[in-house]
CSV table of C-alpha atoms and ligand atoms in Angstrom, one decimal:
chain,number,residue,atom,x,y,z
M,495,UNK,CA,9.1,-19.8,-169.8
M,496,UNK,CA,11.3,-22.8,-170.5
M,497,UNK,CA,12.7,-21.3,-173.6
M,498,UNK,CA,13.5,-18.2,-171.7
M,499,UNK,CA,15.1,-20.3,-168.9
M,500,UNK,CA,17.3,-22.0,-171.5
M,501,UNK,CA,18.3,-18.6,-172.9
M,502,UNK,CA,19.1,-17.1,-169.6
M,503,UNK,CA,20.9,-20.0,-168.1
M,504,UNK,CA,22.6,-21.8,-170.9
M,505,UNK,CA,23.5,-19.2,-173.5
M,506,UNK,CA,26.1,-16.8,-172.3
M,507,UNK,CA,25.8,-13.2,-173.6
M,508,UNK,CA,28.6,-12.2,-175.9
M,509,UNK,CA,30.1,-10.0,-173.2
M,510,UNK,CA,29.6,-10.9,-169.6
M,511,UNK,CA,30.2,-8.1,-167.2
M,512,UNK,CA,30.1,-9.2,-163.7
M,513,UNK,CA,27.9,-7.1,-161.5
M,514,UNK,CA,27.2,-4.7,-164.3
M,515,UNK,CA,23.8,-3.7,-163.1
M,516,UNK,CA,23.7,-2.1,-159.7
M,517,UNK,CA,27.2,-2.6,-158.5
M,518,UNK,CA,30.7,-2.3,-159.8
M,519,UNK,CA,33.0,-5.3,-159.7
M,520,UNK,CA,34.9,-3.8,-156.7
M,521,UNK,CA,32.0,-4.2,-154.4
M,522,UNK,CA,32.2,-7.5,-152.5
M,523,UNK,CA,29.7,-10.1,-153.3
M,524,UNK,CA,28.2,-9.9,-149.8
M,525,UNK,CA,27.1,-6.4,-150.5
M,526,UNK,CA,25.1,-7.3,-153.5
M,527,UNK,CA,21.6,-6.5,-152.4
M,528,UNK,CA,19.8,-9.5,-153.8
M,529,UNK,CA,22.6,-11.9,-152.6
M,530,UNK,CA,22.1,-10.6,-149.1
M,531,UNK,CA,18.4,-11.4,-149.3
M,532,UNK,CA,19.1,-14.8,-150.7
M,533,UNK,CA,21.5,-15.5,-148.0
M,534,UNK,CA,19.1,-14.3,-145.4
M,535,UNK,CA,16.4,-16.5,-146.7
M,536,UNK,CA,18.8,-19.5,-146.7
M,537,UNK,CA,19.6,-18.7,-143.0
M,538,UNK,CA,15.9,-18.7,-142.3
M,539,UNK,CA,15.6,-22.1,-143.9
M,540,UNK,CA,13.4,-20.6,-146.6
M,541,UNK,CA,14.8,-22.5,-149.6
M,542,UNK,CA,12.1,-21.4,-152.1
M,543,UNK,CA,12.6,-17.7,-151.4
M,544,UNK,CA,16.4,-18.2,-151.4
M,545,UNK,CA,16.4,-19.7,-154.8
M,546,UNK,CA,14.2,-17.0,-156.2
M,547,UNK,CA,16.6,-14.3,-155.0
M,548,UNK,CA,19.6,-16.3,-156.2
M,549,UNK,CA,18.0,-16.6,-159.7
M,550,UNK,CA,17.3,-12.8,-159.8
M,551,UNK,CA,20.8,-12.1,-158.7
M,552,UNK,CA,22.3,-14.4,-161.3
M,553,UNK,CA,20.2,-12.9,-164.0
M,554,UNK,CA,21.4,-9.4,-163.1
M,555,UNK,CA,25.0,-10.6,-163.1
M,556,UNK,CA,24.5,-12.1,-166.6
M,557,UNK,CA,23.4,-8.8,-168.2
M,558,UNK,CA,26.0,-7.2,-170.3
M,559,UNK,CA,24.9,-3.7,-169.6
M,560,UNK,CA,24.4,-1.4,-166.7
M,561,UNK,CA,20.7,-1.0,-165.9
M,562,UNK,CA,19.6,2.6,-165.3
M,563,UNK,CA,15.9,2.0,-164.6
M,564,UNK,CA,13.5,-0.9,-163.8
M,565,UNK,CA,11.7,-0.3,-167.1
M,566,UNK,CA,14.7,-1.9,-168.8
M,567,UNK,CA,14.0,-5.1,-166.8
M,568,UNK,CA,10.6,-5.5,-168.4
M,569,UNK,CA,10.2,-8.9,-170.0
M,570,UNK,CA,13.2,-10.5,-168.3
M,571,UNK,CA,12.6,-13.8,-166.5
M,572,UNK,CA,13.6,-14.8,-163.0
M,573,UNK,CA,12.8,-11.4,-161.6
M,574,UNK,CA,9.9,-11.5,-159.2
M,575,UNK,CA,8.0,-8.5,-157.9
M,576,UNK,CA,10.0,-8.5,-154.7
M,577,UNK,CA,13.3,-8.5,-156.5
M,578,UNK,CA,12.1,-5.7,-158.8
M,579,UNK,CA,11.1,-3.6,-155.7
M,580,UNK,CA,14.6,-4.0,-154.2
M,581,UNK,CA,16.2,-3.0,-157.5
M,582,UNK,CA,13.9,0.0,-157.8
M,583,UNK,CA,14.9,1.0,-154.3
M,584,UNK,CA,18.6,0.7,-155.0
M,585,UNK,CA,18.2,2.7,-158.2
M,586,UNK,CA,16.2,5.4,-156.5
M,587,UNK,CA,17.9,5.6,-153.2
M,588,UNK,CA,21.3,4.1,-153.7
M,589,UNK,CA,20.4,1.3,-151.3
M,590,UNK,CA,17.5,-0.9,-150.3
M,591,UNK,CA,16.1,-0.3,-146.8
M,592,UNK,CA,15.1,-3.9,-146.6
M,593,UNK,CA,18.6,-5.1,-147.4
M,594,UNK,CA,20.1,-2.6,-144.9
M,595,UNK,CA,17.8,-3.7,-142.2
M,596,UNK,CA,18.5,-7.4,-142.9
M,597,UNK,CA,22.3,-6.8,-142.8
M,598,UNK,CA,22.1,-5.0,-139.5
M,599,UNK,CA,19.6,-7.4,-137.8
M,600,UNK,CA,21.0,-9.3,-134.9
M,601,UNK,CA,19.5,-12.5,-136.2
M,602,UNK,CA,21.3,-12.3,-139.6
M,603,UNK,CA,24.6,-11.4,-138.0
M,604,UNK,CA,24.4,-14.2,-135.4
M,605,UNK,CA,23.3,-16.7,-138.0
M,606,UNK,CA,26.2,-15.8,-140.2
M,607,UNK,CA,28.7,-16.2,-137.4
M,608,UNK,CA,27.2,-19.5,-136.2
M,609,UNK,CA,26.7,-21.1,-139.7
M,610,UNK,CA,30.3,-19.9,-140.4
M,611,UNK,CA,31.4,-22.7,-138.1
M,612,UNK,CA,32.2,-25.8,-140.2
M,613,UNK,CA,29.7,-28.5,-139.1
M,614,UNK,CA,27.0,-26.1,-138.1
M,615,UNK,CA,24.0,-25.9,-140.4
M,616,UNK,CA,21.0,-23.6,-140.4
M,617,UNK,CA,18.9,-25.8,-138.1
M,618,UNK,CA,21.5,-26.0,-135.3
M,619,UNK,CA,22.4,-22.3,-135.6
M,620,UNK,CA,18.7,-21.4,-135.4
M,621,UNK,CA,18.3,-23.5,-132.2
M,622,UNK,CA,21.3,-21.8,-130.6
M,623,UNK,CA,20.2,-18.3,-131.7
M,624,UNK,CA,16.8,-18.9,-130.0
M,625,UNK,CA,18.7,-19.7,-126.9
M,626,UNK,CA,20.4,-16.4,-127.1
M,627,UNK,CA,23.7,-17.5,-128.5
M,628,UNK,CA,25.0,-14.9,-131.0
M,629,UNK,CA,28.8,-15.3,-130.9
M,630,UNK,CA,31.5,-17.9,-130.7
M,631,UNK,CA,32.3,-16.8,-127.2
M,632,UNK,CA,28.7,-17.3,-126.1
M,633,UNK,CA,28.7,-20.7,-127.8
M,634,UNK,CA,31.9,-21.8,-126.0
M,635,UNK,CA,30.5,-20.9,-122.6
M,636,UNK,CA,27.1,-22.3,-123.3
M,637,UNK,CA,28.0,-25.8,-122.2
M,638,UNK,CA,26.7,-27.3,-125.5
M,639,UNK,CA,28.4,-30.5,-126.5
M,640,UNK,CA,29.8,-30.1,-130.0
M,641,UNK,CA,30.3,-32.9,-132.4
M,642,UNK,CA,33.8,-33.6,-133.8
M,643,UNK,CA,33.1,-31.6,-137.0
M,644,UNK,CA,31.9,-28.6,-135.0
M,645,UNK,CA,34.8,-28.8,-132.6
M,646,UNK,CA,37.2,-28.7,-135.6
M,647,UNK,CA,35.1,-25.9,-137.1
M,648,UNK,CA,35.5,-23.8,-133.9
M,649,UNK,CA,39.2,-24.6,-133.5
M,650,UNK,CA,40.0,-23.5,-137.1
M,651,UNK,CA,37.3,-20.9,-137.4
M,652,UNK,CA,39.6,-18.1,-138.4
M,653,UNK,CA,41.4,-20.1,-141.1
M,654,UNK,CA,38.3,-21.6,-142.5
M,655,UNK,CA,36.6,-18.3,-142.9
M,656,UNK,CA,39.6,-16.9,-144.7
M,657,UNK,CA,39.0,-17.5,-148.4
M,658,UNK,CA,41.3,-20.1,-150.1
M,659,UNK,CA,43.4,-18.5,-152.9
M,660,UNK,CA,44.1,-20.1,-156.2
M,661,UNK,CA,47.8,-20.5,-155.2
M,662,UNK,CA,46.7,-22.3,-152.0
M,663,UNK,CA,44.4,-24.5,-154.0
M,664,UNK,CA,47.3,-25.4,-156.3
M,665,UNK,CA,49.5,-26.2,-153.4
M,666,UNK,CA,46.8,-28.4,-151.9
M,667,UNK,CA,46.4,-30.1,-155.3
M,668,UNK,CA,50.0,-31.2,-155.2
M,669,UNK,CA,49.6,-32.7,-151.7
M,670,UNK,CA,46.4,-34.5,-152.7
M,671,UNK,CA,47.8,-35.8,-156.0
M,672,UNK,CA,51.0,-37.1,-154.3
M,673,UNK,CA,48.9,-38.9,-151.7
M,674,UNK,CA,46.5,-40.4,-154.2
M,675,UNK,CA,49.1,-41.6,-156.6
M,676,UNK,CA,51.2,-43.1,-153.9
M,677,UNK,CA,48.3,-45.3,-152.7
M,678,UNK,CA,46.9,-46.0,-156.2
M,679,UNK,CA,49.2,-45.5,-159.1
M,680,UNK,CA,47.3,-44.5,-162.2
M,681,UNK,CA,44.5,-42.8,-160.3
M,682,UNK,CA,43.4,-39.4,-161.7
M,683,UNK,CA,42.8,-36.4,-159.6
M,684,UNK,CA,40.7,-33.5,-161.0
M,685,UNK,CA,40.1,-30.1,-159.4
M,686,UNK,CA,36.4,-29.5,-159.3
M,687,UNK,CA,34.2,-26.9,-157.6
M,688,UNK,CA,34.6,-23.2,-157.9
M,689,UNK,CA,38.3,-23.4,-158.8
M,690,UNK,CA,37.5,-25.4,-161.9
M,691,UNK,CA,35.0,-22.7,-162.9
M,692,UNK,CA,37.9,-20.3,-162.8
M,693,UNK,CA,37.1,-18.6,-159.5
M,694,UNK,CA,40.1,-17.0,-157.9
M,695,UNK,CA,39.1,-17.9,-154.4
M,696,UNK,CA,36.8,-20.3,-152.6
M,697,UNK,CA,35.6,-21.6,-149.3
M,698,UNK,CA,37.2,-25.0,-149.9
M,699,UNK,CA,39.0,-27.1,-152.5
M,700,UNK,CA,37.1,-29.9,-154.2
M,701,UNK,CA,38.7,-32.9,-155.8
M,702,UNK,CA,37.2,-35.7,-157.8
M,703,UNK,CA,39.2,-38.9,-158.0
M,704,UNK,CA,38.9,-41.8,-160.3
M,705,UNK,CA,40.8,-44.7,-161.9
M,706,UNK,CA,40.7,-45.8,-165.6
M,707,UNK,CA,40.1,-49.4,-164.4
M,708,UNK,CA,36.6,-49.5,-162.9
M,709,UNK,CA,36.6,-51.0,-159.4
M,710,UNK,CA,40.2,-50.0,-158.6
M,711,UNK,CA,38.8,-46.8,-157.1
M,712,UNK,CA,36.8,-48.7,-154.4
M,713,UNK,CA,37.9,-47.9,-150.9
M,714,UNK,CA,40.4,-45.3,-152.1
M,715,UNK,CA,39.3,-42.6,-149.7
M,716,UNK,CA,40.4,-44.6,-146.7
M,717,UNK,CA,43.9,-45.2,-148.2
M,718,UNK,CA,44.2,-41.5,-149.1
M,719,UNK,CA,43.3,-40.3,-145.7
M,720,UNK,CA,45.6,-42.8,-144.1
M,721,UNK,CA,48.4,-41.5,-146.3
M,722,UNK,CA,47.6,-37.8,-145.5
M,723,UNK,CA,47.5,-38.7,-141.8
M,724,UNK,CA,50.9,-40.4,-141.9
M,725,UNK,CA,52.3,-37.2,-143.5
M,726,UNK,CA,50.8,-35.2,-140.7
M,727,UNK,CA,48.6,-33.0,-142.8
M,728,UNK,CA,45.2,-34.4,-141.9
M,729,UNK,CA,43.6,-32.2,-139.3
M,730,UNK,CA,40.0,-33.5,-139.5
M,731,UNK,CA,38.1,-35.9,-141.7
M,732,UNK,CA,34.8,-37.5,-142.0
M,733,UNK,CA,34.5,-40.3,-144.5
M,734,UNK,CA,31.4,-41.7,-146.1
M,735,UNK,CA,31.4,-44.9,-148.1
M,736,UNK,CA,29.7,-45.3,-151.5
M,737,UNK,CA,26.1,-46.3,-151.1
M,738,UNK,CA,25.0,-45.9,-154.7
M,739,UNK,CA,25.2,-49.7,-155.5
M,740,UNK,CA,22.9,-50.5,-152.6
M,741,UNK,CA,20.0,-48.3,-153.8
M,742,UNK,CA,20.7,-46.4,-157.1
M,743,UNK,CA,18.3,-43.6,-157.8
M,744,UNK,CA,16.1,-45.8,-160.0
M,745,UNK,CA,14.0,-43.5,-162.2
M,746,UNK,CA,15.6,-40.6,-160.5
M,747,UNK,CA,13.2,-40.2,-157.7
M,748,UNK,CA,15.9,-38.9,-155.5
M,749,UNK,CA,15.0,-35.4,-154.7
M,750,UNK,CA,18.1,-34.7,-152.7
M,751,UNK,CA,21.1,-33.0,-154.1
M,752,UNK,CA,23.3,-35.2,-152.0
M,753,UNK,CA,25.1,-37.8,-154.0
M,754,UNK,CA,26.2,-41.3,-152.9
M,755,UNK,CA,29.9,-41.3,-153.8
M,756,UNK,CA,32.6,-42.5,-151.4
M,757,UNK,CA,33.9,-39.2,-150.1
M,758,UNK,CA,35.6,-37.3,-147.4
M,759,UNK,CA,35.0,-33.9,-146.0
M,760,UNK,CA,38.3,-32.9,-144.5
M,761,UNK,CA,40.5,-30.2,-143.1
M,762,UNK,CA,44.1,-30.3,-144.3
M,763,UNK,CA,47.1,-28.5,-143.0
M,764,UNK,CA,48.7,-26.3,-145.7
M,765,UNK,CA,52.3,-25.4,-144.9
M,766,UNK,CA,52.9,-21.9,-146.1
M,767,UNK,CA,56.2,-20.7,-147.5
M,768,UNK,CA,55.3,-17.0,-147.4
M,769,UNK,CA,53.2,-17.1,-144.2
M,770,UNK,CA,54.9,-14.0,-142.8
M,771,UNK,CA,53.4,-11.5,-145.1
M,772,UNK,CA,49.8,-12.5,-144.6
M,773,UNK,CA,47.2,-10.5,-142.8
M,774,UNK,CA,45.7,-12.3,-140.0
M,775,UNK,CA,41.9,-12.2,-140.5
M,776,UNK,CA,39.9,-10.2,-138.1
M,777,UNK,CA,37.4,-12.7,-136.9
M,778,UNK,CA,36.1,-13.6,-133.5
M,779,UNK,CA,37.9,-16.8,-133.1
M,780,UNK,CA,40.8,-17.6,-130.8
M,781,UNK,CA,43.7,-16.0,-132.6
M,782,UNK,CA,46.4,-17.3,-130.4
M,783,UNK,CA,47.5,-20.2,-132.5
M,784,UNK,CA,46.3,-19.1,-135.9
M,785,UNK,CA,48.2,-15.8,-136.2
M,786,UNK,CA,51.8,-16.9,-136.1
M,787,UNK,CA,52.1,-20.5,-137.1
M,788,UNK,CA,53.6,-21.4,-140.5
M,789,UNK,CA,50.6,-23.3,-141.8
M,790,UNK,CA,46.9,-22.8,-142.2
M,791,UNK,CA,43.9,-25.1,-142.2
M,792,UNK,CA,42.0,-25.5,-145.4
M,793,UNK,CA,38.7,-27.3,-146.1
M,794,UNK,CA,39.1,-30.0,-148.7
M,795,UNK,CA,36.4,-32.3,-150.2
M,796,UNK,CA,37.6,-35.6,-151.8
M,797,UNK,CA,35.1,-37.5,-153.9
M,798,UNK,CA,35.7,-40.8,-155.5
M,799,UNK,CA,33.9,-41.8,-158.6
M,800,UNK,CA,33.9,-45.0,-160.7
M,801,UNK,CA,35.1,-44.1,-164.2
M,802,UNK,CA,31.8,-45.0,-165.7
M,803,UNK,CA,30.1,-42.2,-163.7
M,804,UNK,CA,33.0,-39.8,-163.9
M,805,UNK,CA,31.5,-37.3,-166.4
M,806,UNK,CA,28.3,-37.0,-164.3
M,807,UNK,CA,30.3,-36.6,-161.1
M,808,UNK,CA,32.5,-34.0,-162.7
M,809,UNK,CA,29.5,-32.0,-164.0
M,810,UNK,CA,27.8,-32.3,-160.6
M,811,UNK,CA,30.9,-31.3,-158.5
M,812,UNK,CA,31.9,-28.4,-160.8
M,813,UNK,CA,28.8,-26.4,-159.9
M,814,UNK,CA,27.7,-23.8,-159.3
M,815,UNK,CA,24.9,-25.0,-157.1
M,816,UNK,CA,22.5,-22.7,-158.9
M,817,UNK,CA,23.8,-23.9,-162.3
M,818,UNK,CA,23.3,-27.6,-161.3
M,819,UNK,CA,19.8,-26.8,-160.0
M,820,UNK,CA,18.8,-25.1,-163.3
M,821,UNK,CA,20.3,-27.9,-165.3
M,822,UNK,CA,18.5,-30.6,-163.4
M,823,UNK,CA,15.3,-28.6,-163.7
M,824,UNK,CA,15.8,-28.4,-167.4
M,825,UNK,CA,16.3,-32.1,-167.6
M,826,UNK,CA,13.1,-32.9,-165.8
M,827,UNK,CA,10.8,-30.3,-167.4
M,828,UNK,CA,12.1,-30.1,-170.9
M,829,UNK,CA,13.4,-33.6,-171.5
M,830,UNK,CA,11.7,-35.8,-169.0
M,831,UNK,CA,15.1,-37.0,-167.8
M,832,UNK,CA,16.6,-37.1,-164.4
M,833,UNK,CA,20.2,-35.9,-164.0
M,834,UNK,CA,22.3,-36.6,-161.0
M,835,UNK,CA,26.0,-36.7,-160.2
M,836,UNK,CA,25.8,-40.4,-161.0
M,837,UNK,CA,23.7,-40.8,-164.1
M,838,UNK,CA,21.2,-39.5,-166.6
M,839,UNK,CA,17.9,-41.4,-166.8
M,840,UNK,CA,15.6,-41.0,-169.7
M,841,UNK,CA,12.0,-41.4,-168.4
M,842,UNK,CA,10.6,-41.8,-171.9
M,843,UNK,CA,13.0,-44.4,-173.1
M,844,UNK,CA,13.1,-45.9,-169.6
M,845,UNK,CA,16.9,-46.3,-169.7
M,846,UNK,CA,20.1,-44.7,-168.6
M,847,UNK,CA,22.0,-42.6,-171.1
M,848,UNK,CA,25.7,-43.1,-170.8
M,849,UNK,CA,28.3,-40.3,-171.3
M,850,UNK,CA,32.1,-40.3,-171.0
M,851,UNK,CA,32.4,-36.5,-171.2
M,852,UNK,CA,30.4,-33.4,-170.0
M,853,UNK,CA,29.9,-32.5,-173.6
M,854,UNK,CA,27.9,-35.7,-174.2
M,855,UNK,CA,25.7,-34.9,-171.2
M,856,UNK,CA,24.9,-31.5,-172.5
M,857,UNK,CA,24.2,-33.1,-175.9
M,858,UNK,CA,21.8,-35.7,-174.4
M,859,UNK,CA,19.9,-32.8,-172.8
M,860,UNK,CA,19.7,-30.8,-176.1
M,861,UNK,CA,21.8,-28.0,-174.7
M,862,UNK,CA,24.8,-26.2,-176.1
M,863,UNK,CA,27.9,-27.0,-174.2
M,864,UNK,CA,28.9,-24.5,-171.5
M,865,UNK,CA,32.5,-24.6,-170.4
M,866,UNK,CA,33.2,-24.5,-166.6
M,867,UNK,CA,33.9,-20.8,-166.5
M,868,UNK,CA,30.4,-20.2,-168.0
M,869,UNK,CA,28.8,-22.0,-165.0
M,870,UNK,CA,29.2,-19.4,-162.4
M,871,UNK,CA,25.5,-18.6,-162.2
R,1430,ATP,P1,33.1,-22.4,-152.9
R,1430,ATP,O1,34.1,-21.5,-153.5
R,1430,ATP,O2,32.2,-21.8,-152.0
R,1430,ATP,O3,33.7,-23.7,-152.4
R,1430,ATP,P2,31.9,-24.1,-154.8
R,1430,ATP,O4,31.0,-23.9,-156.0
R,1430,ATP,O5,33.1,-24.9,-155.0
R,1430,ATP,O6,32.1,-22.8,-154.2
R,1430,ATP,P3,31.0,-26.2,-153.0
R,1430,ATP,O7,30.1,-26.1,-151.9
R,1430,ATP,O8,32.4,-26.6,-152.7
R,1430,ATP,O9,30.9,-24.9,-153.8
R,1430,ATP,O10,30.4,-27.3,-154.0
R,1430,ATP,C1,30.9,-27.6,-155.3
R,1430,ATP,C2,29.9,-28.4,-156.0
R,1430,ATP,O11,29.8,-29.7,-155.4
R,1430,ATP,C3,28.5,-27.8,-156.1
R,1430,ATP,O12,28.1,-27.7,-157.4
R,1430,ATP,C4,27.6,-28.8,-155.3
R,1430,ATP,O13,26.4,-29.0,-156.1
R,1430,ATP,C5,28.4,-30.0,-155.2
R,1430,ATP,N1,28.3,-30.6,-153.9
R,1430,ATP,C6,28.7,-30.0,-152.7
R,1430,ATP,N2,28.4,-30.7,-151.7
R,1430,ATP,C7,27.7,-31.8,-152.1
R,1430,ATP,C8,27.1,-33.0,-151.6
R,1430,ATP,N3,27.1,-33.2,-150.3
R,1430,ATP,N4,26.5,-33.8,-152.4
R,1430,ATP,C9,26.5,-33.6,-153.7
R,1430,ATP,N5,27.0,-32.6,-154.3
R,1430,ATP,C10,27.6,-31.7,-153.6
R,1431,MN,MN1,34.2,-25.6,-153.4
R,1432,MN,MN1,33.0,-28.4,-151.5
């Protein structure tokens, strides 16, 4: 199965037709049946099930032909019995009853609204839902004390649930680059996340920051946020310092996907030139101040990496999440190595393998290089 995994995940088919199987490109991602089930499992906190559906869904997207019947799926990996049943249903009836039921369930709808608030995770949303909270209005009148992240999430709910466009990401890049270079000349800012993979929209904008002289990057996040604040564009931020030096992962025992870089989860104010011709989003939030002002709120992640870990950080922060997961799995199962956003540890040689580019990391892992746009699994 490992060879199959490698073939499926790391070798792109010659032609890659997005959504070729059951759904044309014009259908939004949220309507893709297996993605709905994956999302629903995530909202239930069922990680294993969620990953299984994500993998089936990614496999279908990677096929270069439109599938007419389940028989054609014979022999393909990543497709469990459940996923096959859903596909069969869609092929036979045009839709899957399970998917339709999921989408219309009050639980799914409420969990989507509540986890759509920045700062609210599945656990919190679940607790609120069991208390009968299904909407933002109900949350606001519930008397719950919200933490600063959640307060910002609620305040900018409409903006943060409107996808960030590529143009907006570019405009944010200019702001971030200016701030970074004014506080540390010579620092390098790299766009990571979905936009680096060529996506045309995203839920946030991710930046990786480094400096060619190791050590110069230390404490940079604070200087950058102070600069952004002085320019009046910092609406919210939560900064975490670097904790990697205190307890590096050792032989990669860290099971968590969270890395230990100095970073900042923020909300920035993006001043829009062409704000007038934009559709206000139809969401449940308070629209009074989001509809007519000449700026919008955008979620921005800033991550600071020492130059010696930069290639690993870039690989880790480029995603997609599923791609990272599969790559780390490959490292463990096929190479007995542990890959993180900080380092690659070889458990056989009992040493770290260095890399100054993503290409070198793929090579260490015995994998063909996959460019960022091929990592949209
Ligand atoms: P989107 O358009 O939804 O933003 P994305 O692929 O950019 O899509 P992000 O959630 O921004 O998704 O994550 C980008 C990458 O950064 C992912 O590959 C993820 O693994 C990594 N990442 C995100 N959050 C963390 C974290 N707390 N610790 C470590 N890595 C993270
Ligand atoms: Mn992102
Ligand atoms: Mn992000």
